[in-house]
Tab-separated table of C-alpha atoms and ligand atoms in Angstrom:
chain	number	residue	atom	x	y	z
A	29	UNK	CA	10.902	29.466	-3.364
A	30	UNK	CA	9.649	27.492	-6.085
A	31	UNK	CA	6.675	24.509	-5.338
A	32	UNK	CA	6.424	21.639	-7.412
A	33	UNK	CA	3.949	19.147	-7.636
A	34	UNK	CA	4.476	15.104	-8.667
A	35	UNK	CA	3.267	14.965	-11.564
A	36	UNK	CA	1.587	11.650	-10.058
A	37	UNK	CA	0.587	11.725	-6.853
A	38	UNK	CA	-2.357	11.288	-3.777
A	39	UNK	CA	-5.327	9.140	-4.781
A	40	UNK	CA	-4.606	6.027	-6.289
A	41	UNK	CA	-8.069	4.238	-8.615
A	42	UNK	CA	-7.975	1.561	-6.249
A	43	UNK	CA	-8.422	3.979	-3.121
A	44	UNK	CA	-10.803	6.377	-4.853
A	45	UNK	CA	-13.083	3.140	-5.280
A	46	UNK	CA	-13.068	1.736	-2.012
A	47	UNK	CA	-14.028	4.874	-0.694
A	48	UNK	CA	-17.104	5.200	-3.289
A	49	UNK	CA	-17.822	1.984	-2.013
A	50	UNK	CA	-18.235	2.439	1.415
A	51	UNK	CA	-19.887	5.696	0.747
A	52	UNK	CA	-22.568	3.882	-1.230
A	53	UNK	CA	-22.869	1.267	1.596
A	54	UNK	CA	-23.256	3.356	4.641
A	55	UNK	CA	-26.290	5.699	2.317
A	56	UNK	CA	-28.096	3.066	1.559
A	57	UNK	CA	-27.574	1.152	4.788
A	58	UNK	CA	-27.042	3.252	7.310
A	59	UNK	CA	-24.281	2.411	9.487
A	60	UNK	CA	-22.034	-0.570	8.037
A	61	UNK	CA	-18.951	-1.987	9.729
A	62	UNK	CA	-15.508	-2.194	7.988
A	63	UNK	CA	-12.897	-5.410	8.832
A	64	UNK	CA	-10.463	-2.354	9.569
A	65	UNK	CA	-9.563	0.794	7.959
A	66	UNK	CA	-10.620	1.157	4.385
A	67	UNK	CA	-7.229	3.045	3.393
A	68	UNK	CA	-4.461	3.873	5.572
A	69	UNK	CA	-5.407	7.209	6.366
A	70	UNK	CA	-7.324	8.876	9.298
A	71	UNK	CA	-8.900	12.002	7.623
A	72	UNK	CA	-10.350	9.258	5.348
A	73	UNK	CA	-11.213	6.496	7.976
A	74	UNK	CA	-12.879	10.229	10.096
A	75	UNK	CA	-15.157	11.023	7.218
A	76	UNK	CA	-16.232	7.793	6.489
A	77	UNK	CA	-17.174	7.545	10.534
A	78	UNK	CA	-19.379	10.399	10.354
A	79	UNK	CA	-21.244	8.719	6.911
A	80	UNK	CA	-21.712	5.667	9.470
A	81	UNK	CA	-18.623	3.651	8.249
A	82	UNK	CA	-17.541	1.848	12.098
A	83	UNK	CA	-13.950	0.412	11.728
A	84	UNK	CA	-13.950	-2.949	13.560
A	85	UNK	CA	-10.881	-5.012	14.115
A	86	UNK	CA	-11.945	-8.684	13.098
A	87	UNK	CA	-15.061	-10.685	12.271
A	88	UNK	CA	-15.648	-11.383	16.086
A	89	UNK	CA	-16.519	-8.033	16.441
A	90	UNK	CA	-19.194	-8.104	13.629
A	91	UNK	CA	-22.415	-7.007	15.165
A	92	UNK	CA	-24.626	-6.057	11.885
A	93	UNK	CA	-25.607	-7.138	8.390
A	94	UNK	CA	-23.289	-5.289	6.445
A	95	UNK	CA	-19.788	-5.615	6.584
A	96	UNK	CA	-17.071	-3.917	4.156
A	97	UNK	CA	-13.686	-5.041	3.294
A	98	UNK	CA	-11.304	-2.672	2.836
A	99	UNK	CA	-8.765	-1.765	-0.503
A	100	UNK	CA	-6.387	-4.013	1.210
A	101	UNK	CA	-8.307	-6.907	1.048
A	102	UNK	CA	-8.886	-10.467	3.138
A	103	UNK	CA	-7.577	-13.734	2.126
A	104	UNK	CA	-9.792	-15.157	-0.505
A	105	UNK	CA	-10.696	-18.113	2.288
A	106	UNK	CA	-11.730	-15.574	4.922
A	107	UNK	CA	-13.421	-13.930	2.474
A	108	UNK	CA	-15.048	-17.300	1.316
A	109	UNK	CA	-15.898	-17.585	4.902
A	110	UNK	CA	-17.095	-13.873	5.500
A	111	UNK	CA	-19.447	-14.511	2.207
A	112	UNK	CA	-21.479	-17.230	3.741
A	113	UNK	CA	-21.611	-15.867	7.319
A	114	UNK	CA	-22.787	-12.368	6.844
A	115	UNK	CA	-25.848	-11.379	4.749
A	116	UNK	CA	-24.001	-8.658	2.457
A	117	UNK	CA	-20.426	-8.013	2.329
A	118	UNK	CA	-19.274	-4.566	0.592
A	119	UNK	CA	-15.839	-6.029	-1.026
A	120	UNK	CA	-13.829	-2.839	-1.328
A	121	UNK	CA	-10.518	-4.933	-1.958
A	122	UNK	CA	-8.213	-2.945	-4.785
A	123	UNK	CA	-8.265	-4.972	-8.305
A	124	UNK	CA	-4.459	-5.201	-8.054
A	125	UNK	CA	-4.584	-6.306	-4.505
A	126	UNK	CA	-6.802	-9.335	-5.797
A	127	UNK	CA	-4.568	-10.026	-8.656
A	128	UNK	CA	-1.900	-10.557	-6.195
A	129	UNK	CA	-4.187	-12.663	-3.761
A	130	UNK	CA	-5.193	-14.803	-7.186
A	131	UNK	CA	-1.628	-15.258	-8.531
A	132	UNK	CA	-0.980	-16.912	-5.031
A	133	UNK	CA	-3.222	-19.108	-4.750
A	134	UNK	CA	-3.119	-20.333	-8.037
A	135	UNK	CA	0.822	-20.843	-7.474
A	136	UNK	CA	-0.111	-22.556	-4.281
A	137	UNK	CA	-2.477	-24.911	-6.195
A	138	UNK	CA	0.145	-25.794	-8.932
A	139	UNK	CA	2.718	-27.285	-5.787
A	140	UNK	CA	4.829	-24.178	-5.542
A	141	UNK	CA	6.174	-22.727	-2.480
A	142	UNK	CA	5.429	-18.842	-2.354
A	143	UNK	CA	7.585	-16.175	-0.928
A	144	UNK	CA	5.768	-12.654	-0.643
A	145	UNK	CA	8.291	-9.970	-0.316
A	146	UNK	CA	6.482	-7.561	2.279
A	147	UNK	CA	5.999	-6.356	5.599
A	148	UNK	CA	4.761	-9.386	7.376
A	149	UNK	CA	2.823	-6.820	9.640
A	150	UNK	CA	0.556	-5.101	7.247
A	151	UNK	CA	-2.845	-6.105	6.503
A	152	UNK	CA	-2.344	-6.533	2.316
A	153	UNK	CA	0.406	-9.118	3.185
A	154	UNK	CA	-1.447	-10.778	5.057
A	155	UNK	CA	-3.939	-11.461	3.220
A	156	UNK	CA	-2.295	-12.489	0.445
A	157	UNK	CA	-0.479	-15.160	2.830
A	158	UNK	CA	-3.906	-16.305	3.924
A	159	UNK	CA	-4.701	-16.680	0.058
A	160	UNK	CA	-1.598	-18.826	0.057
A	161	UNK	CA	-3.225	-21.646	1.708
A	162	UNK	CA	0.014	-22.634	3.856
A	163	UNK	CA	2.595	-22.685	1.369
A	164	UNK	CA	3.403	-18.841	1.781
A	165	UNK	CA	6.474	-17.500	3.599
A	166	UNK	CA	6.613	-13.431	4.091
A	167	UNK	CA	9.967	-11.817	4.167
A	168	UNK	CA	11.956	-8.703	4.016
A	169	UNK	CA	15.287	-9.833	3.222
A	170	UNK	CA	16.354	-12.738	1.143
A	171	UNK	CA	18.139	-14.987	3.889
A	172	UNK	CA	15.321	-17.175	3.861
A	173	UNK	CA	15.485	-20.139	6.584
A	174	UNK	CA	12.763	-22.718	4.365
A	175	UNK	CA	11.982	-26.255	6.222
A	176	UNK	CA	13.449	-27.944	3.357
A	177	UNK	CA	14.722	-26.577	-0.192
A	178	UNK	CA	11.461	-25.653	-2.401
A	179	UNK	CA	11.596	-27.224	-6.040
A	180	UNK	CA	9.002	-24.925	-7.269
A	181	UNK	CA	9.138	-21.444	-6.257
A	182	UNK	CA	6.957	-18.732	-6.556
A	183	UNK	CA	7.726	-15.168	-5.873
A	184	UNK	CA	5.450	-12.285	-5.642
A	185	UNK	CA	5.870	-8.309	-3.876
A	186	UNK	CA	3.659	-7.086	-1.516
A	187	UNK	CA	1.683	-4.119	-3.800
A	188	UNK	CA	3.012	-1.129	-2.469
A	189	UNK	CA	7.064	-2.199	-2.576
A	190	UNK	CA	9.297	-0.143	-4.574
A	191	UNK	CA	10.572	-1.598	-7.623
A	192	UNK	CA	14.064	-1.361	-6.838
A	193	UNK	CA	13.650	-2.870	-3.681
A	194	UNK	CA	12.147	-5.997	-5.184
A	195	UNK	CA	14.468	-6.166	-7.649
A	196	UNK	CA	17.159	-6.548	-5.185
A	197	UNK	CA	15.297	-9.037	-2.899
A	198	UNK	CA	14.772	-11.416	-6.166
A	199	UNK	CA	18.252	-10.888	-7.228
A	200	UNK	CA	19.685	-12.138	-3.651
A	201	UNK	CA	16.849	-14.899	-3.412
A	202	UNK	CA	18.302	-16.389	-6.532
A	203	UNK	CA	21.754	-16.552	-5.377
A	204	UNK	CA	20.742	-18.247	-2.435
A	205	UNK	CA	18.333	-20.828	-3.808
A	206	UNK	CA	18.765	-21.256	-7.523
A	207	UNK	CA	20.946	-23.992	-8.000
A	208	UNK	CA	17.932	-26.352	-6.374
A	209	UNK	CA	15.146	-24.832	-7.642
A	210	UNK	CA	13.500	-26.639	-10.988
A	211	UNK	CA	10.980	-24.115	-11.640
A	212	UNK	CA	10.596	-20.544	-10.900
A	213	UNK	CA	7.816	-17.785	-11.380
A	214	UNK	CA	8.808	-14.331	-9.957
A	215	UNK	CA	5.000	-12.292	-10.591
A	216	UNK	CA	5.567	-8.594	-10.184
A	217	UNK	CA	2.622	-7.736	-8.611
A	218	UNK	CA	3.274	-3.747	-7.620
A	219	UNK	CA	0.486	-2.161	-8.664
A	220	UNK	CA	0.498	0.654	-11.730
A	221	UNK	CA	0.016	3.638	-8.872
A	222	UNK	CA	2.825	2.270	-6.986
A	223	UNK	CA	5.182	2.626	-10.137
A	224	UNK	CA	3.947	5.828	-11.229
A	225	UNK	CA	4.274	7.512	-8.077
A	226	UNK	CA	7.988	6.309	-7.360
A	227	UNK	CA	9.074	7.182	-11.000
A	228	UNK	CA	7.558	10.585	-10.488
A	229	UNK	CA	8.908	11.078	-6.648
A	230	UNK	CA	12.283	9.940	-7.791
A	231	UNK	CA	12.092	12.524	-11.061
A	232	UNK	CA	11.087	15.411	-8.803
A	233	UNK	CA	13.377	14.681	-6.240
A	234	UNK	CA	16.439	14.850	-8.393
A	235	UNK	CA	15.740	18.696	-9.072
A	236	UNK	CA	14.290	19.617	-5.355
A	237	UNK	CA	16.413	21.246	-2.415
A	238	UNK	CA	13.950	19.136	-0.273
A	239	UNK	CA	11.143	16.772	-0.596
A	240	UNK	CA	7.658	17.086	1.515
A	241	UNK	CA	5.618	13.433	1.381
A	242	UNK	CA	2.282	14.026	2.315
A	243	UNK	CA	0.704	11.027	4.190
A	244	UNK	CA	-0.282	8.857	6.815
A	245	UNK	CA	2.889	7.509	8.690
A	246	UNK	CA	1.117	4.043	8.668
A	247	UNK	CA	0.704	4.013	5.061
A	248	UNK	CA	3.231	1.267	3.588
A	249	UNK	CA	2.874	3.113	-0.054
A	250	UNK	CA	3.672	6.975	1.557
A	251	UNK	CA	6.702	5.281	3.431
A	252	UNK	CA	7.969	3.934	0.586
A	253	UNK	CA	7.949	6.806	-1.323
A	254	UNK	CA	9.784	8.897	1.619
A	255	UNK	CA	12.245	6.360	1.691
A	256	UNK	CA	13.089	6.639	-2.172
A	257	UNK	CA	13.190	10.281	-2.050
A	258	UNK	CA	15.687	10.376	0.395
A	259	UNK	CA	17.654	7.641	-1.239
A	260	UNK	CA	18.330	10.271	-4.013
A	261	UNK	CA	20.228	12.287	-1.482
A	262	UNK	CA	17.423	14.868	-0.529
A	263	UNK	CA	16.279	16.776	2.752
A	264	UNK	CA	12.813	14.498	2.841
A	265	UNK	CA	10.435	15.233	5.478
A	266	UNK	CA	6.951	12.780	5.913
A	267	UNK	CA	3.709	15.333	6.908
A	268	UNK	CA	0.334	14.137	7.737
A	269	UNK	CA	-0.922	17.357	7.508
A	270	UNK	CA	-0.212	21.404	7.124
A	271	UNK	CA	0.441	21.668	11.266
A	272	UNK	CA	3.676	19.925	10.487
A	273	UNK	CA	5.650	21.986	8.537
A	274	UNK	CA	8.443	23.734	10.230
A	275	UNK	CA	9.493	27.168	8.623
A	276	UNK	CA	12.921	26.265	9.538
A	277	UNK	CA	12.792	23.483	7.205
A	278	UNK	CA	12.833	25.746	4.350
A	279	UNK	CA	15.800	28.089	4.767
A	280	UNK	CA	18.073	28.457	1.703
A	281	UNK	CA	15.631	26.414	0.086
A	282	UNK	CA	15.041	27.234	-3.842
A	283	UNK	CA	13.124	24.497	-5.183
A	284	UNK	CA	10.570	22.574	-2.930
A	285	UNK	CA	9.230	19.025	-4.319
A	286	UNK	CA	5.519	17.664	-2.969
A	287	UNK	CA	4.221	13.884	-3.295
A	288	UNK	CA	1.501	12.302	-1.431
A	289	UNK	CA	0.701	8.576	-0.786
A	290	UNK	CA	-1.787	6.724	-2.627
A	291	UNK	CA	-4.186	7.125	0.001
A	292	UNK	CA	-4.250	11.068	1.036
A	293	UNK	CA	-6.754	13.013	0.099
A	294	UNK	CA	-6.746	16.105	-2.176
A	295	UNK	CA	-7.597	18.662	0.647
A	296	UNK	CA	-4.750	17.537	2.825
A	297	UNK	CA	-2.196	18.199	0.292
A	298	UNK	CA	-3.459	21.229	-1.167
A	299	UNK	CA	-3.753	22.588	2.802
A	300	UNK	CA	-0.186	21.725	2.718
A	301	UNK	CA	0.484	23.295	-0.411
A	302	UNK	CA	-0.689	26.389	0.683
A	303	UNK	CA	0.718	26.883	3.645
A	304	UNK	CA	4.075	26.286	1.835
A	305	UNK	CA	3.032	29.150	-0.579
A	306	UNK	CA	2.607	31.396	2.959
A	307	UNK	CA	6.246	30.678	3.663
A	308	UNK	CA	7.914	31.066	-0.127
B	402	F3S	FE1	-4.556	-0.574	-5.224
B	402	F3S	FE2	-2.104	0.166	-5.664
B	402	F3S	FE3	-3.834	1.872	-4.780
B	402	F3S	S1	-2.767	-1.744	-4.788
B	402	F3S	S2	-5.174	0.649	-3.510
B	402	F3S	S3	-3.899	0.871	-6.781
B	402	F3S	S4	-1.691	1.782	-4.174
């Protein structure tokens, strides 16, 4: 049984940073609290506990001086807010995450109304809504119900979409709203890591007997890319860790494909990789 790797895949700059970050924080300060989980994983969001890093769930919980934000970001207001109500604030938000946040609220500014293609659930998109100052709408699907007909419209993607999936959402938007909209700006704001780990999930996929994704199941990114990778038409399977393999899995199999969300750490994939190399 052959094992191939992505040829991009796991850490993404934006999570490797945050984690510096925090790490930084919580040596020189001791313990620090984080406005939820820096990245969407729990061996991550376990080691930074032990370093002193407590995850709390929102600013009414802050107890201390030092509070981090985490790769996914706050709404620029909140963070505004945070900025003047808590003597340091470790910003850990991801550069691309920001660029989103910044797009929207300059969009907001300039009279459009902004539609963020996302999961209205997830922290990022959030965020990103809060940065739209009350003229953002989050959906999944294009059938849009808008209090009146927007004029202006913005559209932007929640960072971690897949490409495709965007592409599709815009496509249907504009058949729905086009003919009374004056002006339009459609910002593609999925991040670099994002594209480079679908175009090399999608690659490996087409050659693989079956696809292992190697993540947190509440990572929006690591879904994603177990979604695509079945889309091609292969046996995918989403692991958290080694434990989850199931030798039956891997019957008949020839060629075995591995990816790993942005936010999983080197040590659980290569644990995973080598227990697949105990089973070839
Ligand atoms: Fe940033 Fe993209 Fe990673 S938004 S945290 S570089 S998945």
């Amino acid at each position: 049984m052959q094992i191939e790797r992505a040829r991009e895949m796991g850490f993404c700059f934006g999570v490797r940073r945050a984690i510096k970050l925090l790490e930084q924080a919580a040596q020189k300060h001791g313990t620090i609290e984080s406005l939820g989980a820096v990245v969407h994983n729990k061996q991550v969001v376990n080691r930074l506990a032990e370093l002193g890093v407590k995850v709390i769930n929102n600013t009414e919980q802050i107890k201390g001086n030092v509070v981090a934000v985490p790769s996914h970001g706050l709404g620029l207001p909140m963070l505004e807010k945070l900025k003047l109500d808590v003597p340091a604030v470790v910003d850990a938000t991801c550069p691309f995450v920001r660029r989103a946040q910044v797009s929207a609220r300059k969009l907001a500014h300039a009279g459009f109304q902004i539609v963020i293609f996302g999961d209205a659930e997830h922290s990022e998109v959030k965020a990103i809504l809060n940065s739209c100052e009350g003229h953002g709408i989050v959906a999944a699907e294009a059938n849009i119900a808008f209090s009146e007909p927007p004029k202006r419209l913005g559209v932007l993607s929640q960072t971690t979409q897949s490409t495709e999936r965007f592409g599709w959402f815009v496509k249907e938007l504009l058949d729905k709203v086009l003919s009374n909209v004056d002006e339009l700006r459609i910002i593609n704001t999925i991040c670099d890591a994002t594209k480079e780990r679908q175009t090399a999930a999608r690659e490996l996929s087409s050659r693989s007997d079956i696809m292992l994704v190697v993540g947190d199941v509440n990572s929006s990114n690591t879904r994603r890319l177990a979604e695509l990778c079945s889309g091609v038409g292969v046996e995918t399977h989403l692991v958290e860790s080694a434990d989850q393999l199931d030798a039956v899995w891997f019957k008949n199999k020839k060629h075995v494909g591995v990816t790993a969300g942005a936010s999983t750490p080197d040590d659980t994939i290569d644990l995973v990789i080598r227990k697949l190399q105990n089973l070839a």
